[in-house]
CSV table of C-alpha atoms in Angstrom, one decimal:
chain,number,residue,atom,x,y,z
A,299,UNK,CA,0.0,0.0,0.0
A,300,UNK,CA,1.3,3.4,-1.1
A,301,UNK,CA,3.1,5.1,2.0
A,302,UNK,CA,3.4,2.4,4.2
A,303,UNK,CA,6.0,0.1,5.3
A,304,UNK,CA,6.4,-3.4,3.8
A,305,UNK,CA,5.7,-6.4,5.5
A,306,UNK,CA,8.7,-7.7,4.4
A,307,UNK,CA,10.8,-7.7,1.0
A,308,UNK,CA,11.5,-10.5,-2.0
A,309,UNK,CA,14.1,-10.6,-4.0
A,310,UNK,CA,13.2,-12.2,-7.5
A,311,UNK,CA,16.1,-13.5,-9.1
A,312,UNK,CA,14.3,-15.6,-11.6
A,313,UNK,CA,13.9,-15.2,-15.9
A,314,UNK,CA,10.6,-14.7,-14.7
A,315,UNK,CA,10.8,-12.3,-12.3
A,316,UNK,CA,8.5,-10.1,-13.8
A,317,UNK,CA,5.9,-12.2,-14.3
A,318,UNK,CA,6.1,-13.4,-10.2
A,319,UNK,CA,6.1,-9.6,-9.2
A,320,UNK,CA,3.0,-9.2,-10.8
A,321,UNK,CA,1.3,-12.2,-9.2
A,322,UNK,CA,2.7,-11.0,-5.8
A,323,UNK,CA,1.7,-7.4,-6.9
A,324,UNK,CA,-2.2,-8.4,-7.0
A,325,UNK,CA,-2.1,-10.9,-4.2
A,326,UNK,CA,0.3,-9.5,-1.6
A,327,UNK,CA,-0.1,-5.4,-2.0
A,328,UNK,CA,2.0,-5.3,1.5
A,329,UNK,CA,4.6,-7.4,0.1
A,330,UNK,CA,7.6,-5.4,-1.4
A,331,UNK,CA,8.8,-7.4,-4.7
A,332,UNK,CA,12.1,-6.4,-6.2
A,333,UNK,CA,12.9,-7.7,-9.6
A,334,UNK,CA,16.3,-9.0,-9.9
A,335,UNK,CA,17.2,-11.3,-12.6
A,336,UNK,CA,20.5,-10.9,-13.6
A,337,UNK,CA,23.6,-10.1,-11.4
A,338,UNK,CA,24.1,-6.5,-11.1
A,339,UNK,CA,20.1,-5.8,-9.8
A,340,UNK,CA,20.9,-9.0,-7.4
A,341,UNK,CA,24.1,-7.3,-6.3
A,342,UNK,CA,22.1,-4.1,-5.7
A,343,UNK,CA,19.3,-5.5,-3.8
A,344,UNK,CA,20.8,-8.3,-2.3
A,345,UNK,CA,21.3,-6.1,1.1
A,346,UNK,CA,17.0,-5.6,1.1
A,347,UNK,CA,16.1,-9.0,0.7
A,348,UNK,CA,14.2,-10.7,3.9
A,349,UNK,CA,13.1,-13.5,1.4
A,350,UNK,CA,14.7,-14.9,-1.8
A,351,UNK,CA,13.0,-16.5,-4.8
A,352,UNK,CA,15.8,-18.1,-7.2
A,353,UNK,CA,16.5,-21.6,-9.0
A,354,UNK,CA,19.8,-21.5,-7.7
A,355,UNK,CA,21.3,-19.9,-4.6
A,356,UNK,CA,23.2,-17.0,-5.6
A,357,UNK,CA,26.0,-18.0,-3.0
A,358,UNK,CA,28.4,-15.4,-4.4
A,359,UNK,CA,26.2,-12.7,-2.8
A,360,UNK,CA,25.3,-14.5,0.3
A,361,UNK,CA,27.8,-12.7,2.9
A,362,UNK,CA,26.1,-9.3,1.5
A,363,UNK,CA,22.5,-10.9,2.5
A,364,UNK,CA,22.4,-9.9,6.2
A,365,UNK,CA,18.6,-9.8,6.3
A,366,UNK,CA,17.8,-13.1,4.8
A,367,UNK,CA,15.5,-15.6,6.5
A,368,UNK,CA,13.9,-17.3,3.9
A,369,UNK,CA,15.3,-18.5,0.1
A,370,UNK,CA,12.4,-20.4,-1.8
A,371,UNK,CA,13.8,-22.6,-4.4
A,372,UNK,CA,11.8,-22.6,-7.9
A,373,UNK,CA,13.1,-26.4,-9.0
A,374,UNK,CA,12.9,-29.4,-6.4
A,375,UNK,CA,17.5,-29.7,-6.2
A,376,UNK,CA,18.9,-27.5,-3.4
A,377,UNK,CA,22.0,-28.6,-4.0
A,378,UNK,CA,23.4,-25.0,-4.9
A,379,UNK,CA,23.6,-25.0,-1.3
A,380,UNK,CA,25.5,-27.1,-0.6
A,381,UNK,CA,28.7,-25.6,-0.3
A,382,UNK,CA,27.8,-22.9,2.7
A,383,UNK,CA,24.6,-25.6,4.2
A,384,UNK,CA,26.9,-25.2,7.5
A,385,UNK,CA,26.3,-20.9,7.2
A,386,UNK,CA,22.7,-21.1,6.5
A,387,UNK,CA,21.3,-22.5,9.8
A,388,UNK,CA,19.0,-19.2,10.2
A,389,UNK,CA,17.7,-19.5,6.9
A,390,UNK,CA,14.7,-21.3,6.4
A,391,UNK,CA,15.0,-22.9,2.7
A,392,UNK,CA,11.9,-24.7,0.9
A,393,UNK,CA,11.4,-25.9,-2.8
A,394,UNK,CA,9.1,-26.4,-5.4
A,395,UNK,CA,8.9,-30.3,-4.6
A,396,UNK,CA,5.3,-31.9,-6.0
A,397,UNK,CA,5.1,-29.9,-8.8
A,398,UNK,CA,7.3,-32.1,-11.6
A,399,UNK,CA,5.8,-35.3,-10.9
A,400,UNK,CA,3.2,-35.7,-13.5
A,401,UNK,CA,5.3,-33.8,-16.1
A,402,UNK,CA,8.3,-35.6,-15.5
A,403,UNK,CA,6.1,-39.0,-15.4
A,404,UNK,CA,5.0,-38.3,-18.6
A,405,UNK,CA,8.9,-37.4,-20.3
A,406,UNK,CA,10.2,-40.6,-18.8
A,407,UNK,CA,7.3,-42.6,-20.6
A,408,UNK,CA,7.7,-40.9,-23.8
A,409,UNK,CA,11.7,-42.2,-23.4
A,410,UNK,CA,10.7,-45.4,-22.5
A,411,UNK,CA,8.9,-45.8,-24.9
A,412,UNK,CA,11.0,-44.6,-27.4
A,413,UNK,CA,13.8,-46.8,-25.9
A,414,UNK,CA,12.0,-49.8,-26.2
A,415,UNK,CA,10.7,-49.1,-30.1
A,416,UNK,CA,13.7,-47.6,-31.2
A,417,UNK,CA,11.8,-44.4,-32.5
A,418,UNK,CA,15.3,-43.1,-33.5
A,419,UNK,CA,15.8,-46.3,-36.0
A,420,UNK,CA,12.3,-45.4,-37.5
A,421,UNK,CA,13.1,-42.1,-38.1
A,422,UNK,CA,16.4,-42.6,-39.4
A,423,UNK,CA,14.8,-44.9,-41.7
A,424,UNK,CA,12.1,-42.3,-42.5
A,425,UNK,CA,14.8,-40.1,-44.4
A,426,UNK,CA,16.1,-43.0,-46.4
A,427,UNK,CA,12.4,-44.1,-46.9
A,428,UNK,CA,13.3,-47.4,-45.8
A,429,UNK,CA,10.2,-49.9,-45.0
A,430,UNK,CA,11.6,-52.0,-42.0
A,431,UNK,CA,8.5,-54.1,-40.0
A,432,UNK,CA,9.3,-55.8,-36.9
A,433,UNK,CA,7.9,-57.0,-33.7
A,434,UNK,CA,8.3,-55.8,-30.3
A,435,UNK,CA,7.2,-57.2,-27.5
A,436,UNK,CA,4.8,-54.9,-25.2
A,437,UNK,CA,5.6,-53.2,-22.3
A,438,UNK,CA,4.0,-55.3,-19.9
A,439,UNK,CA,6.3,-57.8,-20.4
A,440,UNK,CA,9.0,-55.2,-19.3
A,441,UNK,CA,10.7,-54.0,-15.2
A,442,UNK,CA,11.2,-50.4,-14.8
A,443,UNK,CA,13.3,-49.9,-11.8
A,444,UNK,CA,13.0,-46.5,-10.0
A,445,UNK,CA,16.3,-45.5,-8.1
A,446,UNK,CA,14.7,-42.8,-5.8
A,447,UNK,CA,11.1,-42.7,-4.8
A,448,UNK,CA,10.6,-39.7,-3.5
A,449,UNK,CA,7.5,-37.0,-4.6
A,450,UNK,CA,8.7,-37.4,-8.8
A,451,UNK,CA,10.3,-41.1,-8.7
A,452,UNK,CA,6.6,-42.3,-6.9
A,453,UNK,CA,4.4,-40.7,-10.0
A,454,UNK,CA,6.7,-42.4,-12.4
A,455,UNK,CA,6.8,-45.7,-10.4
A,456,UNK,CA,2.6,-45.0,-10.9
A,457,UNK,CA,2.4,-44.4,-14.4
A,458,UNK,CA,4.9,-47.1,-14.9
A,459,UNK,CA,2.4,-49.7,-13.3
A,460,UNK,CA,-0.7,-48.2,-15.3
A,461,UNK,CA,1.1,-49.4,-18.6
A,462,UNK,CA,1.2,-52.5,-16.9
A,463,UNK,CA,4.7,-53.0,-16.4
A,464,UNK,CA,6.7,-54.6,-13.2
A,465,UNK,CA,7.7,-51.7,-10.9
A,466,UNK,CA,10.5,-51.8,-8.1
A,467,UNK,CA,12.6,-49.0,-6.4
A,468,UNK,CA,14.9,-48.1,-3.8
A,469,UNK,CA,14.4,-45.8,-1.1
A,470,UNK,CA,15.8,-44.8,2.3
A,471,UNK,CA,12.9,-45.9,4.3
A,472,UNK,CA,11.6,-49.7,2.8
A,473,UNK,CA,8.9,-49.9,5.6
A,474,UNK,CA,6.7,-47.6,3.9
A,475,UNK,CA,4.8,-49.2,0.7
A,476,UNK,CA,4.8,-47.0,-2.3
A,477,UNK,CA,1.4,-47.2,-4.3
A,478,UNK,CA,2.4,-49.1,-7.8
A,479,UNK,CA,5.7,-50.2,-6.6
A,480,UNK,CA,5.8,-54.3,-6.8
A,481,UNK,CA,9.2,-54.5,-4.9
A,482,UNK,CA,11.2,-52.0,-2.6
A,483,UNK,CA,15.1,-51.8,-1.7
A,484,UNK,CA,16.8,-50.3,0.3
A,485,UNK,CA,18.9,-47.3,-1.3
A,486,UNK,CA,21.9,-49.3,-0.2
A,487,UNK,CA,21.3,-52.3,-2.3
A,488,UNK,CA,21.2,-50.8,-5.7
A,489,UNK,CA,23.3,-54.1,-6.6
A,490,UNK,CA,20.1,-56.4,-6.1
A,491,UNK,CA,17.8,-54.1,-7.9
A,492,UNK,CA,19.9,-53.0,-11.2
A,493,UNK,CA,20.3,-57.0,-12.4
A,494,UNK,CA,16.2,-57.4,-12.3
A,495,UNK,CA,15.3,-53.9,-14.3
A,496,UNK,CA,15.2,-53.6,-18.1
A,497,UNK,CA,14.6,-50.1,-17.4
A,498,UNK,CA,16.7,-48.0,-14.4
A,499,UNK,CA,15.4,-44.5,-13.6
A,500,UNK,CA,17.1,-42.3,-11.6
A,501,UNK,CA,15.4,-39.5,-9.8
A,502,UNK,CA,17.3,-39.9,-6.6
A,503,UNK,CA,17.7,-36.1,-5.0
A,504,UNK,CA,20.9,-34.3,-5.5
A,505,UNK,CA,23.2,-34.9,-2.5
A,506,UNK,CA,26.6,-35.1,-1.8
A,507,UNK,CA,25.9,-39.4,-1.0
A,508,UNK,CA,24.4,-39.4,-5.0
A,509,UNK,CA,27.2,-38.6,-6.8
A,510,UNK,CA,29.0,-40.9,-9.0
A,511,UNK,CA,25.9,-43.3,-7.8
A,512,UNK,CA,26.1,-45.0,-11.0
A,513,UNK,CA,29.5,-45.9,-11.9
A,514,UNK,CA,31.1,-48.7,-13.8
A,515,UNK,CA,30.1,-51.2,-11.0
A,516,UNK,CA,26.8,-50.3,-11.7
A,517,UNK,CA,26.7,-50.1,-15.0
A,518,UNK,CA,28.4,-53.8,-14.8
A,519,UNK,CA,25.5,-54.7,-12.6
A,520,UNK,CA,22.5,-53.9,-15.7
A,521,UNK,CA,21.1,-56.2,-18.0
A,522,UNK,CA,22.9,-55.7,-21.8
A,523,UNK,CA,19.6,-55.1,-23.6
A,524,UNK,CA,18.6,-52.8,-20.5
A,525,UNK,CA,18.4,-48.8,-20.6
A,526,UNK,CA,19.0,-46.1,-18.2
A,527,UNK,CA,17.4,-42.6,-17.9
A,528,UNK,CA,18.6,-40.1,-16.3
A,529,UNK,CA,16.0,-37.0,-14.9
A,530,UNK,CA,17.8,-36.6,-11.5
A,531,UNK,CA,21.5,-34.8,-12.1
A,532,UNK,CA,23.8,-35.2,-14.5
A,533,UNK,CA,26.8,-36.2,-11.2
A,534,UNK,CA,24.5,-38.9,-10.2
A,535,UNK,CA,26.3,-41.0,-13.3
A,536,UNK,CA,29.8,-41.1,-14.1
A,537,UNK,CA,29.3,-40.1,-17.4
A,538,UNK,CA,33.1,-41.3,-18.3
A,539,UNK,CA,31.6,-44.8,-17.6
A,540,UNK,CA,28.3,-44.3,-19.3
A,541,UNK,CA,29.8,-43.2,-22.5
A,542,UNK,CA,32.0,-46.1,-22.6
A,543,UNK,CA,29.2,-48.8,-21.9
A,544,UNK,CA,27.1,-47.2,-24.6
A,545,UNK,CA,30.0,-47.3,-26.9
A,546,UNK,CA,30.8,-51.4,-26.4
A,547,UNK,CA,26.4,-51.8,-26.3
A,548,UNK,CA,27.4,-53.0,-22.5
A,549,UNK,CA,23.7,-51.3,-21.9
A,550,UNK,CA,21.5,-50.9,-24.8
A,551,UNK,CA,20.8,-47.6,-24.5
A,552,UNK,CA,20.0,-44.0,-23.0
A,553,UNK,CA,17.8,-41.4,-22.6
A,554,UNK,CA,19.6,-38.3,-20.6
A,555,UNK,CA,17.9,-34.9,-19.7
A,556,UNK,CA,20.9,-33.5,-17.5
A,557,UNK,CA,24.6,-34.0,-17.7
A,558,UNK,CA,27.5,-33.4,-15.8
A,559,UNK,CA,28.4,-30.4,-18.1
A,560,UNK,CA,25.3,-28.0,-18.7
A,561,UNK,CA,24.7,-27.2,-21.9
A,562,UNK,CA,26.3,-30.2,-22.8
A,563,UNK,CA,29.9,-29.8,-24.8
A,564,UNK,CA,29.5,-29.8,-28.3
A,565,UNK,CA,32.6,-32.7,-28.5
A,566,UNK,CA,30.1,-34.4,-26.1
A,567,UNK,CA,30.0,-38.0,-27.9
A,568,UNK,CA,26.7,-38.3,-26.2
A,569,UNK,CA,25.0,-36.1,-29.3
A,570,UNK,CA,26.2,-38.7,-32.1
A,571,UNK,CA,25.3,-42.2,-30.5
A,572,UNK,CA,22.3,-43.9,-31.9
A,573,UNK,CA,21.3,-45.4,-28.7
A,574,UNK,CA,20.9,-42.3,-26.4
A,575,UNK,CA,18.8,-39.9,-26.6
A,576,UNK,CA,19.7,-36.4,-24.9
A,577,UNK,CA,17.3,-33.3,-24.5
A,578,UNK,CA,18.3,-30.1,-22.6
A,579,UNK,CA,17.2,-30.3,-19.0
A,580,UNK,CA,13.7,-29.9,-20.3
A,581,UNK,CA,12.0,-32.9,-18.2
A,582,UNK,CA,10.6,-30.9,-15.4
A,583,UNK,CA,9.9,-27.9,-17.3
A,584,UNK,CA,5.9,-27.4,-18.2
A,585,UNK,CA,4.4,-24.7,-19.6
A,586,UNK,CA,3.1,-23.3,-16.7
A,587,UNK,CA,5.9,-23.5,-14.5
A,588,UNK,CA,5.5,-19.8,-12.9
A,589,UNK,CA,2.2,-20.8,-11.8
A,590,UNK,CA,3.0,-23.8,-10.6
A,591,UNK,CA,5.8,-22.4,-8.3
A,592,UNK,CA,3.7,-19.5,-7.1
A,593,UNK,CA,0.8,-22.3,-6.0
A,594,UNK,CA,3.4,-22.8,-3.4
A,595,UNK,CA,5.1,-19.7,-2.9
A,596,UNK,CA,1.8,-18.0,-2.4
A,597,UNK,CA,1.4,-20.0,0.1
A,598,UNK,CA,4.5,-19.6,1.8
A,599,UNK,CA,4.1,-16.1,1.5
A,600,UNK,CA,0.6,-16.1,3.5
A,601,UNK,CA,2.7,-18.3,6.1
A,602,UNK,CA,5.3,-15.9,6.2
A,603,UNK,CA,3.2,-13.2,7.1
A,604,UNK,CA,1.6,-14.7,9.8
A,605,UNK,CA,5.1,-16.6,11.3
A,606,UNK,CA,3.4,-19.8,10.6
A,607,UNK,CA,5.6,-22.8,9.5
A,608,UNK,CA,6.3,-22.8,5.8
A,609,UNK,CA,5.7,-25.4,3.5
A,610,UNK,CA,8.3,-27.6,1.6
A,611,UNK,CA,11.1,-26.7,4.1
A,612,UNK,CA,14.3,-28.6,3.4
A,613,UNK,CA,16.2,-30.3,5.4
A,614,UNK,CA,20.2,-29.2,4.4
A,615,UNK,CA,21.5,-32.2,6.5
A,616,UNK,CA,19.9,-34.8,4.2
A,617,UNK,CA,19.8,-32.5,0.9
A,618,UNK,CA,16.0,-32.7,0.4
């Protein structure tokens, strides 16, 4: 309201800043909304901020942040954090977790599917007007394996089981049934479950104990006509490893939306193989992501306001 004091103050550091300072605009007059989207307007309002709304933690400004209580992540990763988690006790952090599931569900079906029918053999064979027929056996004969079954690896591990297929997955905590899961591990026996899969998903959070989860032991472990997707982080595989098994057919295949380089190098060999199929960190990404976020936010905000507990807080110790 004009002339009076803010409740408090956000910092937008976010390509869609604008368009979140509008929504807080109409539904949060008393809320002061600074847009700051690239580094120099983050630098000068940094100092202001009570609240921060980013994809990634802008740590190279955090000393400067002396008011800051409260940094709401747009994606579900806090792992931008990671490397001052032991300075940011007084900051609350939450994320957008809940809402990439059914998005993400339905990218990792459109791979699988893919995958399993070799849609880039059709296509290839489209441009030569080749006429190839063959059989493929259906999905339900197939196990997709879910490495991670938190919020997003659960709604796969769902629509997984509605196309009929044999679902199992690892998780921290194996005394808790997930709905559509036929067979839970523990997150520590990764070794019993890749073997059985002819599908491995990983959508395991990113934390310091996931990287280089899937290594060449790993990789040893899978079934040579199996194939691995990757909607989690691109460290969570040791990509090294992963080229080389695609290279020798030691998998059959791949279907990667994040990489341990972002954009991925153009020397990558990952663009040229005919058995992988890379997009550009796009899985989690619908069309109405700004709304989606501000469903939470919004409601965070409203909690905020009123010192209530906020939702989707984080806990730094675990990484999610």
């Amino acid at each position: 309201m004009a002339g009076e004091k803010p409740a408090f103050t956000i910092v937008l550091n976010h390509p869609a800043a604008e368009s979140f300072a509008q929504l807080i605009g109409e539904r949060f007059p008393q809320v002061r909304a600074i847009v700051a989207p690239d580094p120099d307007r983050l630098e000068r309002s940094i100092e202001e901020a009570d609240a921060l709304l980013a994809f990634r933690f802008p740590v190279e400004v955090f000393d400067r942040a002396k008011k800051l209580r409260w940094f709401q992540c747009t994606g579900a990763g806090v792992d931008s954090l990671f490397s001052i988690r032991d300075r940011v006790g007084h900051i609350t952090v939450t994320n957008a977790r809940g809402i990439h599931g059914d998005v993400i569900a339905d990218f990792v079906m459109a791979g699988v599917t893919m995958l399993h029918w070799d849609f880039r053999r059709f296509l290839r064979e489209q441009t030569e007007r080749k006429w190839n027929p063959r059989y493929v056996a259906p999905l339900a004969d197939r196990t997709l394996g879910v490495v991670g079954l938190g919020s997003i690896g659960a709604t796969i591990a769902l629509r997984a089981k509605s196309a009929g297929m044999t679902v199992i997955g690892s998780k921290r905590d194996v005394s808790v049934s997930v709905e559509g899961v036929d067979r839970l591990f523990a997150s520590d026996a990764l070794h019993d479950l890749l073997p059985l899969c002819d599908f491995v998903v990983l959508a395991v959070p990113a934390t310091p104990d996931t990287v280089g989860l899937i290594g060449a032991a790993e990789i040893a472990c899978m079934r040579p006509h199996a194939f691995l997707v990757n909607i989690a982080r691109g460290n969570v595989v040791v990509e090294a490893e992963l080229i080389k098994a695609l290279q020798t057919r030691a998998i059959a295949g791949a279907m990667l939306d994040v990489f341990e380089r972002e954009p991925l190098p153009q020397d990558s060999p990952l663009w040229d193989m005919p058995n992988v199929i890379a997009t550009p960190h796009v899985a989690g990404s619908p069309s109405n992501y700004t709304e989606r976020v501000f469903s939470i936010f919004a409601e965070n905000i409203e909690r905020f306001l009123k010192g209530q507990a906020l939702k989707n807080v984080v806990d730094l110790r675990r990484g999610y």
